[in-house]
CSV table of C-alpha atoms and ligand atoms in Angstrom, one decimal:
chain,number,residue,atom,x,y,z
A,1,MET,CA,-20.9,-22.7,38.5
A,2,ILE,CA,-23.0,-20.1,38.4
A,3,TYR,CA,-23.3,-17.9,34.7
A,4,CYS,CA,-24.7,-14.7,33.7
A,5,GLU,CA,-27.8,-15.1,31.7
A,6,GLY,CA,-26.7,-11.8,29.8
A,7,CYS,CA,-23.1,-12.2,28.6
A,8,GLY,CA,-22.9,-15.6,29.3
A,9,ILE,CA,-19.6,-15.0,31.6
A,10,GLN,CA,-19.1,-17.1,34.9
A,11,LEU,CA,-20.4,-14.9,37.5
A,12,GLN,CA,-18.2,-14.5,40.7
A,13,THR,CA,-18.3,-12.6,44.0
A,14,GLU,CA,-15.1,-12.0,44.8
A,15,ASP,CA,-13.9,-8.9,43.2
A,16,GLU,CA,-15.9,-6.3,41.9
A,17,LYS,CA,-13.3,-5.0,39.3
A,18,ARG,CA,-13.2,-7.7,37.5
A,19,PRO,CA,-15.4,-9.7,34.9
A,20,GLY,CA,-18.2,-11.5,35.9
A,21,PHE,CA,-19.0,-9.7,39.6
A,22,ILE,CA,-22.2,-10.4,40.9
A,23,PRO,CA,-23.0,-8.7,44.8
A,24,PRO,CA,-23.8,-11.9,46.8
A,25,ALA,CA,-27.2,-10.8,47.8
A,26,ALA,CA,-28.3,-10.4,43.5
A,27,LEU,CA,-27.6,-14.6,43.8
A,28,GLU,CA,-30.6,-15.0,45.3
A,29,ARG,CA,-32.3,-13.2,42.4
A,30,ASP,CA,-34.9,-15.5,39.6
A,31,HIS,CA,-32.4,-14.2,36.9
A,32,LYS,CA,-28.8,-13.7,37.3
A,33,TYR,CA,-26.6,-11.3,36.0
A,34,CYS,CA,-22.8,-10.1,36.6
A,35,LYS,CA,-23.0,-6.1,37.0
A,36,ARG,CA,-22.1,-4.9,33.9
A,37,CYS,CA,-25.0,-6.5,32.4
A,38,PHE,CA,-27.0,-5.2,34.9
A,39,ARG,CA,-25.9,-1.7,34.5
A,40,ILE,CA,-26.3,-1.8,30.2
A,41,ARG,CA,-30.0,-3.6,30.8
A,42,HIS,CA,-30.9,-0.6,33.4
A,43,TYR,CA,-29.0,2.3,33.2
A,44,ASN,CA,-28.1,1.6,29.6
A,45,GLU,CA,-24.2,2.6,30.8
A,46,LEU,CA,-21.2,0.2,29.8
A,47,SER,CA,-18.1,0.1,32.1
A,48,THR,CA,-14.8,-0.9,30.5
A,49,VAL,CA,-13.4,-4.5,30.8
A,50,ASP,CA,-10.9,-5.1,28.9
A,51,HIS,CA,-11.2,-7.5,25.8
A,52,ASN,CA,-8.4,-10.1,25.3
A,53,PRO,CA,-8.5,-11.1,21.5
A,54,ASP,CA,-6.5,-13.8,22.2
A,55,ILE,CA,-9.4,-15.4,24.2
A,56,TYR,CA,-11.8,-15.2,21.2
A,57,LEU,CA,-9.3,-17.0,18.8
A,58,GLN,CA,-8.6,-19.2,21.3
A,59,ILE,CA,-13.0,-20.1,21.6
A,60,LEU,CA,-13.1,-19.8,17.6
A,61,GLY,CA,-10.1,-22.3,17.3
A,62,GLN,CA,-12.1,-24.8,19.2
A,63,ILE,CA,-14.6,-25.4,16.0
A,64,ALA,CA,-12.7,-26.7,14.1
A,65,ASP,CA,-12.9,-30.1,15.9
A,66,THR,CA,-16.3,-29.8,16.6
A,67,ASP,CA,-19.2,-31.1,14.4
A,68,SER,CA,-20.8,-28.4,14.1
A,69,LEU,CA,-23.2,-25.9,11.6
A,70,VAL,CA,-21.5,-22.4,11.8
A,71,VAL,CA,-23.2,-19.2,11.8
A,72,GLN,CA,-21.5,-15.9,10.3
A,73,ILE,CA,-23.3,-13.5,11.0
A,74,VAL,CA,-22.2,-10.2,9.1
A,75,ASP,CA,-23.5,-6.5,9.2
A,76,LEU,CA,-25.0,-5.8,5.7
A,77,PHE,CA,-24.1,-1.9,6.5
A,78,ASP,CA,-20.8,-2.8,6.7
A,79,ILE,CA,-20.0,-6.1,5.5
A,80,ALA,CA,-16.2,-6.4,4.5
A,81,GLY,CA,-15.8,-4.4,7.9
A,82,SER,CA,-17.8,-6.6,9.8
A,83,TRP,CA,-16.1,-9.8,8.4
A,84,ILE,CA,-14.3,-12.4,10.5
A,85,PRO,CA,-10.7,-12.2,8.8
A,86,GLY,CA,-9.4,-15.9,8.5
A,87,ILE,CA,-13.0,-17.3,9.6
A,88,HIS,CA,-12.3,-20.6,7.2
A,89,ARG,CA,-9.1,-21.3,8.7
A,90,HIS,CA,-10.7,-21.1,12.6
A,91,ILE,CA,-14.0,-23.7,11.4
A,92,GLY,CA,-12.0,-26.1,9.7
A,93,ASN,CA,-14.2,-28.1,7.6
A,94,ASN,CA,-17.5,-27.2,9.1
A,95,PRO,CA,-20.4,-26.0,6.5
A,96,LEU,CA,-20.7,-22.1,7.2
A,97,LEU,CA,-24.5,-20.4,6.6
A,98,LEU,CA,-23.9,-16.2,6.2
A,99,PHE,CA,-26.4,-14.4,8.0
A,100,GLY,CA,-26.5,-10.7,6.6
A,101,ASN,CA,-28.4,-8.9,9.4
A,102,LYS,CA,-29.9,-5.5,9.3
A,103,ILE,CA,-32.0,-5.8,6.0
A,104,ASP,CA,-34.4,-3.5,8.0
A,105,LEU,CA,-32.0,-0.2,7.2
A,106,PHE,CA,-32.4,-0.7,3.2
A,107,PRO,CA,-34.7,0.7,1.2
A,108,GLN,CA,-37.6,-1.5,0.5
A,109,SER,CA,-37.2,-1.9,-3.2
A,110,ILE,CA,-34.0,-3.6,-2.2
A,111,LYS,CA,-33.3,-6.7,-4.4
A,112,THR,CA,-32.3,-9.0,-2.0
A,113,GLY,CA,-31.2,-11.5,-4.6
A,114,LYS,CA,-28.0,-9.1,-5.6
A,115,LEU,CA,-27.1,-8.5,-2.1
A,116,LYS,CA,-27.5,-12.3,-1.5
A,117,GLU,CA,-25.1,-13.1,-5.3
A,118,TRP,CA,-22.7,-10.1,-3.5
A,119,MET,CA,-22.4,-11.8,-0.4
A,120,HIS,CA,-21.4,-15.2,-2.4
A,121,SER,CA,-19.2,-13.7,-4.4
A,122,TYR,CA,-17.4,-11.8,-1.1
A,123,ALA,CA,-17.2,-14.8,0.8
A,124,SER,CA,-15.6,-16.9,-2.5
A,125,ASP,CA,-13.0,-14.3,-3.2
A,126,LEU,CA,-11.2,-14.5,0.6
A,127,GLY,CA,-11.7,-18.8,-0.3
A,128,VAL,CA,-14.5,-19.3,1.7
A,129,LYS,CA,-17.7,-21.3,0.8
A,130,PRO,CA,-21.1,-20.7,2.2
A,131,VAL,CA,-23.6,-23.4,2.1
A,132,ASP,CA,-26.0,-21.0,1.6
A,133,VAL,CA,-26.5,-16.9,2.5
A,134,VAL,CA,-29.4,-16.0,4.1
A,135,VAL,CA,-30.4,-11.7,5.2
A,136,GLY,CA,-33.0,-10.7,7.6
A,137,SER,CA,-33.2,-8.3,10.3
A,138,ALA,CA,-32.9,-9.4,13.8
A,139,ALA,CA,-34.4,-6.1,15.6
A,140,LYS,CA,-37.3,-5.7,13.4
A,141,GLN,CA,-37.8,-9.7,13.0
A,142,GLU,CA,-37.6,-9.5,9.4
A,143,LYS,CA,-37.0,-12.7,7.5
A,144,LEU,CA,-36.0,-14.8,10.7
A,145,GLN,CA,-38.1,-17.7,10.0
A,146,GLU,CA,-36.1,-17.9,6.8
A,147,VAL,CA,-32.6,-17.8,8.5
A,148,ARG,CA,-34.2,-20.3,11.5
A,149,ASN,CA,-35.2,-22.8,8.4
A,150,ALA,CA,-31.6,-22.7,6.9
A,151,ILE,CA,-30.2,-23.0,10.2
A,152,GLU,CA,-32.3,-26.4,10.6
A,153,ARG,CA,-31.9,-27.4,7.2
A,154,TYR,CA,-27.9,-27.0,7.0
A,155,ARG,CA,-27.0,-27.8,11.1
A,156,GLN,CA,-29.3,-31.7,9.9
A,157,GLY,CA,-28.7,-32.5,13.8
A,158,ARG,CA,-25.5,-30.9,14.6
A,159,ASP,CA,-24.2,-28.1,17.5
A,160,VAL,CA,-24.7,-24.5,15.9
A,161,TYR,CA,-21.8,-22.2,16.6
A,162,ILE,CA,-23.2,-18.8,16.1
A,163,VAL,CA,-19.9,-15.9,15.3
A,164,GLY,CA,-19.4,-12.4,14.9
A,165,VAL,CA,-17.7,-9.5,15.7
A,166,THR,CA,-19.0,-7.0,17.5
A,167,ASN,CA,-22.3,-4.8,17.0
A,168,VAL,CA,-23.4,-6.8,14.0
A,169,GLY,CA,-26.2,-8.2,16.3
A,170,LYS,CA,-25.5,-11.4,17.1
A,171,SER,CA,-27.0,-10.6,21.0
A,172,THR,CA,-30.1,-9.6,19.3
A,173,PHE,CA,-30.1,-12.9,17.4
A,174,LEU,CA,-29.8,-14.7,20.1
A,175,ASN,CA,-32.7,-13.3,22.2
A,176,TYR,CA,-35.1,-14.2,19.2
A,177,LEU,CA,-33.8,-17.8,19.3
A,178,LEU,CA,-34.8,-17.9,23.2
A,179,GLU,CA,-37.7,-15.9,22.1
A,180,GLU,CA,-37.0,-14.8,25.9
A,181,PRO,CA,-35.5,-11.9,25.9
A,182,ILE,CA,-32.3,-13.0,28.6
A,183,ILE,CA,-29.1,-12.2,26.5
A,184,THR,CA,-28.0,-8.6,26.9
A,185,THR,CA,-28.3,-6.4,23.8
A,186,SER,CA,-26.3,-3.0,24.1
A,187,PRO,CA,-25.4,-0.6,21.1
A,188,TYR,CA,-22.1,-0.5,22.7
A,189,PRO,CA,-19.3,-2.8,20.7
A,190,GLY,CA,-18.4,-5.7,23.2
A,191,THR,CA,-21.1,-6.9,25.0
A,192,THR,CA,-20.8,-10.6,25.0
A,193,LEU,CA,-17.9,-11.5,26.7
A,194,ASP,CA,-18.0,-15.4,27.1
A,195,VAL,CA,-19.8,-18.4,25.5
A,196,ILE,CA,-23.0,-19.1,26.0
A,197,HIS,CA,-24.8,-22.7,25.5
A,198,ILE,CA,-28.2,-22.7,24.5
A,199,PRO,CA,-30.3,-26.1,24.2
A,200,LEU,CA,-31.7,-27.2,21.6
A,201,ASP,CA,-34.6,-29.4,21.3
A,202,ASP,CA,-32.0,-32.7,20.3
A,203,ASP,CA,-29.1,-32.8,22.8
A,204,ARG,CA,-27.5,-30.3,21.1
A,205,ASN,CA,-26.5,-26.6,21.5
A,206,ILE,CA,-26.5,-23.1,20.0
A,207,VAL,CA,-23.3,-21.3,21.4
A,208,ASP,CA,-22.9,-18.0,21.3
A,209,THR,CA,-19.0,-16.6,21.2
A,210,PRO,CA,-18.2,-13.1,21.9
A,211,GLY,CA,-17.4,-10.9,19.4
A,212,ILE,CA,-14.2,-9.7,18.4
A,213,VAL,CA,-13.6,-6.1,18.3
A,214,LYS,CA,-12.3,-4.6,15.4
A,215,LYS,CA,-10.7,-1.5,15.1
A,216,ASN,CA,-10.6,-1.0,11.2
A,217,ARG,CA,-14.7,-0.4,11.7
A,218,LEU,CA,-15.0,3.3,12.9
A,219,SER,CA,-18.1,2.4,14.9
A,220,GLU,CA,-15.6,1.3,17.6
A,221,TRP,CA,-14.0,4.2,18.1
A,222,ILE,CA,-16.9,6.5,18.4
A,223,SER,CA,-17.7,7.6,22.3
A,224,PRO,CA,-21.2,5.6,23.3
A,225,LYS,CA,-22.7,9.4,23.4
A,226,GLU,CA,-21.6,9.9,19.8
A,227,LEU,CA,-22.4,6.0,18.6
A,228,GLY,CA,-26.5,6.6,18.3
A,229,GLU,CA,-25.8,9.5,15.5
A,230,VAL,CA,-23.7,6.8,13.7
A,231,ILE,CA,-24.5,3.7,14.0
A,232,PRO,CA,-28.3,3.9,11.8
A,233,LYS,CA,-31.3,2.6,13.9
A,234,SER,CA,-34.1,3.2,11.2
A,235,ARG,CA,-34.2,2.5,6.9
A,236,LEU,CA,-31.7,4.6,5.4
A,237,ASN,CA,-33.1,8.0,3.7
A,238,PRO,CA,-30.2,7.8,0.7
A,239,LYS,CA,-29.0,11.8,0.3
A,240,VAL,CA,-28.4,12.3,-3.6
A,241,TYR,CA,-25.7,14.9,-4.4
A,242,GLN,CA,-24.8,15.5,-7.8
A,243,LEU,CA,-21.4,17.3,-7.8
A,244,ASN,CA,-19.2,18.6,-10.2
A,245,ASN,CA,-15.6,18.1,-9.9
A,246,GLY,CA,-13.9,20.6,-7.1
A,247,GLN,CA,-16.7,19.5,-4.9
A,248,THR,CA,-16.4,18.4,-1.2
A,249,VAL,CA,-18.8,16.8,1.0
A,250,PHE,CA,-18.4,16.2,4.8
A,251,LEU,CA,-19.4,13.4,6.8
A,252,ALA,CA,-19.7,15.3,10.4
A,253,GLY,CA,-16.4,15.8,11.3
A,254,LEU,CA,-15.6,11.9,10.8
A,255,ALA,CA,-14.8,11.5,7.2
A,256,ARG,CA,-14.7,13.9,3.9
A,257,PHE,CA,-14.9,12.8,0.0
A,258,ASP,CA,-13.4,15.6,-2.7
A,259,TYR,CA,-14.7,14.8,-6.2
A,260,VAL,CA,-11.9,15.6,-7.9
A,261,GLU,CA,-12.1,14.9,-11.7
A,262,GLY,CA,-15.0,13.8,-13.6
A,263,GLN,CA,-18.4,14.8,-15.6
A,264,ARG,CA,-21.0,16.2,-13.4
A,265,GLN,CA,-23.0,12.5,-12.0
A,266,PRO,CA,-24.5,11.9,-9.0
A,267,PHE,CA,-23.1,10.5,-5.6
A,268,THR,CA,-25.7,8.7,-3.3
A,269,CYS,CA,-24.8,8.6,0.7
A,270,TYR,CA,-25.9,5.8,2.6
A,271,PHE,CA,-25.0,6.7,6.3
A,272,SER,CA,-27.4,6.9,9.3
A,273,ASN,CA,-30.4,9.3,8.8
A,274,ARG,CA,-29.2,11.4,11.7
A,275,LEU,CA,-25.3,11.8,10.2
A,276,TYR,CA,-24.5,15.4,9.1
A,277,LEU,CA,-23.4,16.2,5.5
A,278,HIS,CA,-22.0,19.0,4.5
A,279,ARG,CA,-21.2,20.0,0.7
A,280,THR,CA,-18.8,22.7,0.0
A,281,LYS,CA,-16.1,23.6,-2.3
A,282,GLN,CA,-13.0,21.3,-2.4
A,283,GLU,CA,-10.7,24.3,-2.3
A,284,GLN,CA,-12.4,25.9,0.9
A,285,ALA,CA,-12.5,22.5,2.3
A,286,ASP,CA,-9.4,22.1,4.5
A,287,SER,CA,-10.6,26.0,6.0
A,288,PHE,CA,-14.0,24.6,6.6
A,289,TYR,CA,-12.5,21.6,8.4
A,290,GLU,CA,-10.4,23.5,10.9
A,291,LYS,CA,-13.1,25.8,11.4
A,292,HIS,CA,-16.2,24.0,12.0
A,293,LEU,CA,-14.6,20.3,13.5
A,294,SER,CA,-16.6,19.6,16.5
A,295,GLY,CA,-18.5,23.0,16.1
A,296,LEU,CA,-20.8,22.2,12.8
A,297,LEU,CA,-18.6,19.3,12.0
A,298,GLN,CA,-19.8,16.9,14.7
A,299,PRO,CA,-19.0,14.0,15.6
A,300,PRO,CA,-16.6,13.6,16.7
A,301,LEU,CA,-17.1,16.3,20.0
A,302,ASP,CA,-13.3,15.8,21.0
A,303,PRO,CA,-10.9,15.6,17.9
A,304,ASN,CA,-8.7,13.6,20.5
A,305,ASP,CA,-10.9,10.6,20.4
A,306,LEU,CA,-10.1,9.8,16.3
A,307,PRO,CA,-6.8,9.2,15.0
A,308,ALA,CA,-6.1,11.9,12.3
A,309,LEU,CA,-8.1,11.6,8.4
A,310,GLN,CA,-5.7,10.0,5.9
A,311,LYS,CA,-6.4,10.2,2.6
A,312,HIS,CA,-7.5,7.1,-0.3
A,313,ARG,CA,-7.4,8.2,-3.8
A,314,ILE,CA,-10.0,6.1,-5.7
A,315,VAL,CA,-10.5,6.1,-9.3
A,316,LEU,CA,-14.2,4.9,-10.5
A,317,ARG,CA,-13.8,3.2,-13.8
A,318,GLY,CA,-16.9,4.2,-14.8
A,319,SER,CA,-19.8,2.1,-17.1
A,320,GLU,CA,-20.9,0.2,-14.2
A,321,LYS,CA,-22.1,1.9,-10.2
A,322,GLN,CA,-19.7,1.5,-7.7
A,323,ASP,CA,-20.3,1.7,-3.6
A,324,ILE,CA,-17.0,3.5,-2.0
A,325,VAL,CA,-17.5,2.2,1.5
A,326,ILE,CA,-16.0,3.8,4.9
A,327,SER,CA,-16.3,1.1,6.8
A,328,GLY,CA,-18.4,1.0,10.0
A,329,LEU,CA,-19.9,4.7,8.5
A,330,GLY,CA,-21.8,3.9,5.4
A,331,TRP,CA,-21.4,3.9,2.1
A,332,ILE,CA,-21.5,6.2,-1.3
A,333,ALA,CA,-23.1,4.7,-4.2
A,334,CYS,CA,-21.0,6.9,-7.1
A,335,GLY,CA,-23.0,7.7,-10.8
A,336,LYS,CA,-21.5,5.7,-14.0
A,337,GLU,CA,-19.3,8.4,-14.9
A,338,ARG,CA,-15.3,7.9,-14.6
A,339,GLY,CA,-14.0,9.9,-12.3
A,340,VAL,CA,-11.4,10.2,-9.2
A,341,VAL,CA,-12.4,10.7,-5.8
A,342,ASP,CA,-10.3,11.3,-2.5
A,343,VAL,CA,-11.7,9.9,0.7
A,344,TYR,CA,-10.5,11.2,4.0
A,345,ALA,CA,-11.3,9.1,6.7
A,346,PRO,CA,-9.5,8.2,10.5
A,347,LYS,CA,-6.6,6.5,9.7
A,348,GLY,CA,-6.8,2.7,9.9
A,349,ILE,CA,-10.2,2.5,9.1
A,350,GLU,CA,-11.0,0.6,5.9
A,351,VAL,CA,-12.2,2.6,3.1
A,352,THR,CA,-13.1,0.2,0.1
A,353,LEU,CA,-14.9,-0.3,-3.2
A,354,ARG,CA,-17.4,-2.6,-4.0
A,355,PRO,CA,-19.7,-3.4,-7.0
A,356,SER,CA,-22.7,-1.2,-6.2
A,357,ILE,CA,-25.4,-3.2,-4.0
A,358,ILE,CA,-28.7,-1.5,-4.2
B,1,GDP,P1,-23.5,-8.0,19.1
B,1,GDP,O1,-22.3,-6.8,20.0
B,1,GDP,O2,-23.2,-8.7,18.0
B,1,GDP,O3,-24.0,-9.0,20.1
B,1,GDP,O4,-24.6,-7.1,18.9
B,1,GDP,P2,-26.3,-6.1,19.6
B,1,GDP,O5,-27.2,-7.4,19.1
B,1,GDP,O6,-25.4,-5.7,21.3
B,1,GDP,O7,-26.6,-5.3,18.1
B,1,GDP,C1,-25.9,-4.0,18.3
B,1,GDP,C2,-26.1,-2.9,18.0
B,1,GDP,O8,-27.0,-3.5,16.6
B,1,GDP,C3,-27.5,-2.9,18.7
B,1,GDP,O9,-27.9,-1.4,18.8
B,1,GDP,C4,-29.0,-3.2,18.0
B,1,GDP,O10,-30.0,-2.7,18.1
B,1,GDP,C5,-28.4,-3.5,16.6
B,1,GDP,N1,-29.1,-4.1,15.9
B,1,GDP,C6,-29.0,-5.3,16.2
B,1,GDP,N2,-30.3,-6.3,15.4
B,1,GDP,C7,-30.2,-5.0,13.9
B,1,GDP,C8,-31.0,-5.1,13.0
B,1,GDP,O11,-31.2,-6.0,12.7
B,1,GDP,N3,-31.8,-3.9,12.7
B,1,GDP,C9,-31.0,-2.7,12.9
B,1,GDP,N4,-31.0,-1.7,12.3
B,1,GDP,N5,-29.8,-2.6,14.1
B,1,GDP,C10,-30.2,-3.8,15.3
């Protein structure tokens, strides 16, 4: 059997419409990619292949029966949104190493200790006790030696399973581990399709698994064309708004927040630098949205692409800084004043409150 070097799927030459198709002539090549990976690599385009969440859960479920180290990669830009639901049930008694990827997006002044502490407590609230938490950047190759060392320290001669939802940078990280880019990475969610084994030097393997698509992340709803504006590629330049109550900030046409009640205070927006933000008066916000959606306020270019906006009322307790997170889009760090904020995000997208991480 031959497997695609990009996504690990078993290759087949019979049916062009099914996943894993490779034209018979392409089997002669040194590096063999399925048609889909070939196109992503060479033309940067994505053909739609159905994802079956059952297959993913089946693969995850098998981990419990192994003796291995599980490395869960989460996207630091969206930790809660990129968390694998019920991970501890899937992996049985195997130790879990938590790797927060995309640290390069954070301001250089970030205190990684605080971030790791918060990740520990987030995991612990979900009943998960990671053996350790590491952070780094797979794409910019920052702090990866630490991640590599942690894997080596905790695996103690066992196999390593790499798990994560789509778009956390799993393929990028595996490329680094391989030191030769043979796994396809793409800005589109859901590129890794099947399990892929990478041999380690002691007869053990690193096992890659397909990423589950979580529909409560906004990034999974955006068309590939618009994703470039939503998924940050470079260090975030936070934008600070000093808001009085009765003011609104639009996050392109994707979300909006209204400062409904409270003293004047700063709201620091951590979103992709390319995302268009617009401040206006709350009383004019509805008509502004109607008039400018898909014009000034875009993405989305086509409002039919997204579910309608739903209101989430958030009460800021005051005294300590808190972040309002819109899953897959970014977060707003609120000031220390008490207050009430209404966040509007597409229905089904997670909106959560956490202690400030920066
Ligand atoms: P996968 O679906 O988890 O395998 O994710 P990919 O490796 O295909 O990466 C998804 C997207 O995240 C791509 O656009 C990558 O360029 C980007 N990405 C991956 N690692 C990093 C990182 O360390 N920092 C940043 N800023 N982007 C990353």
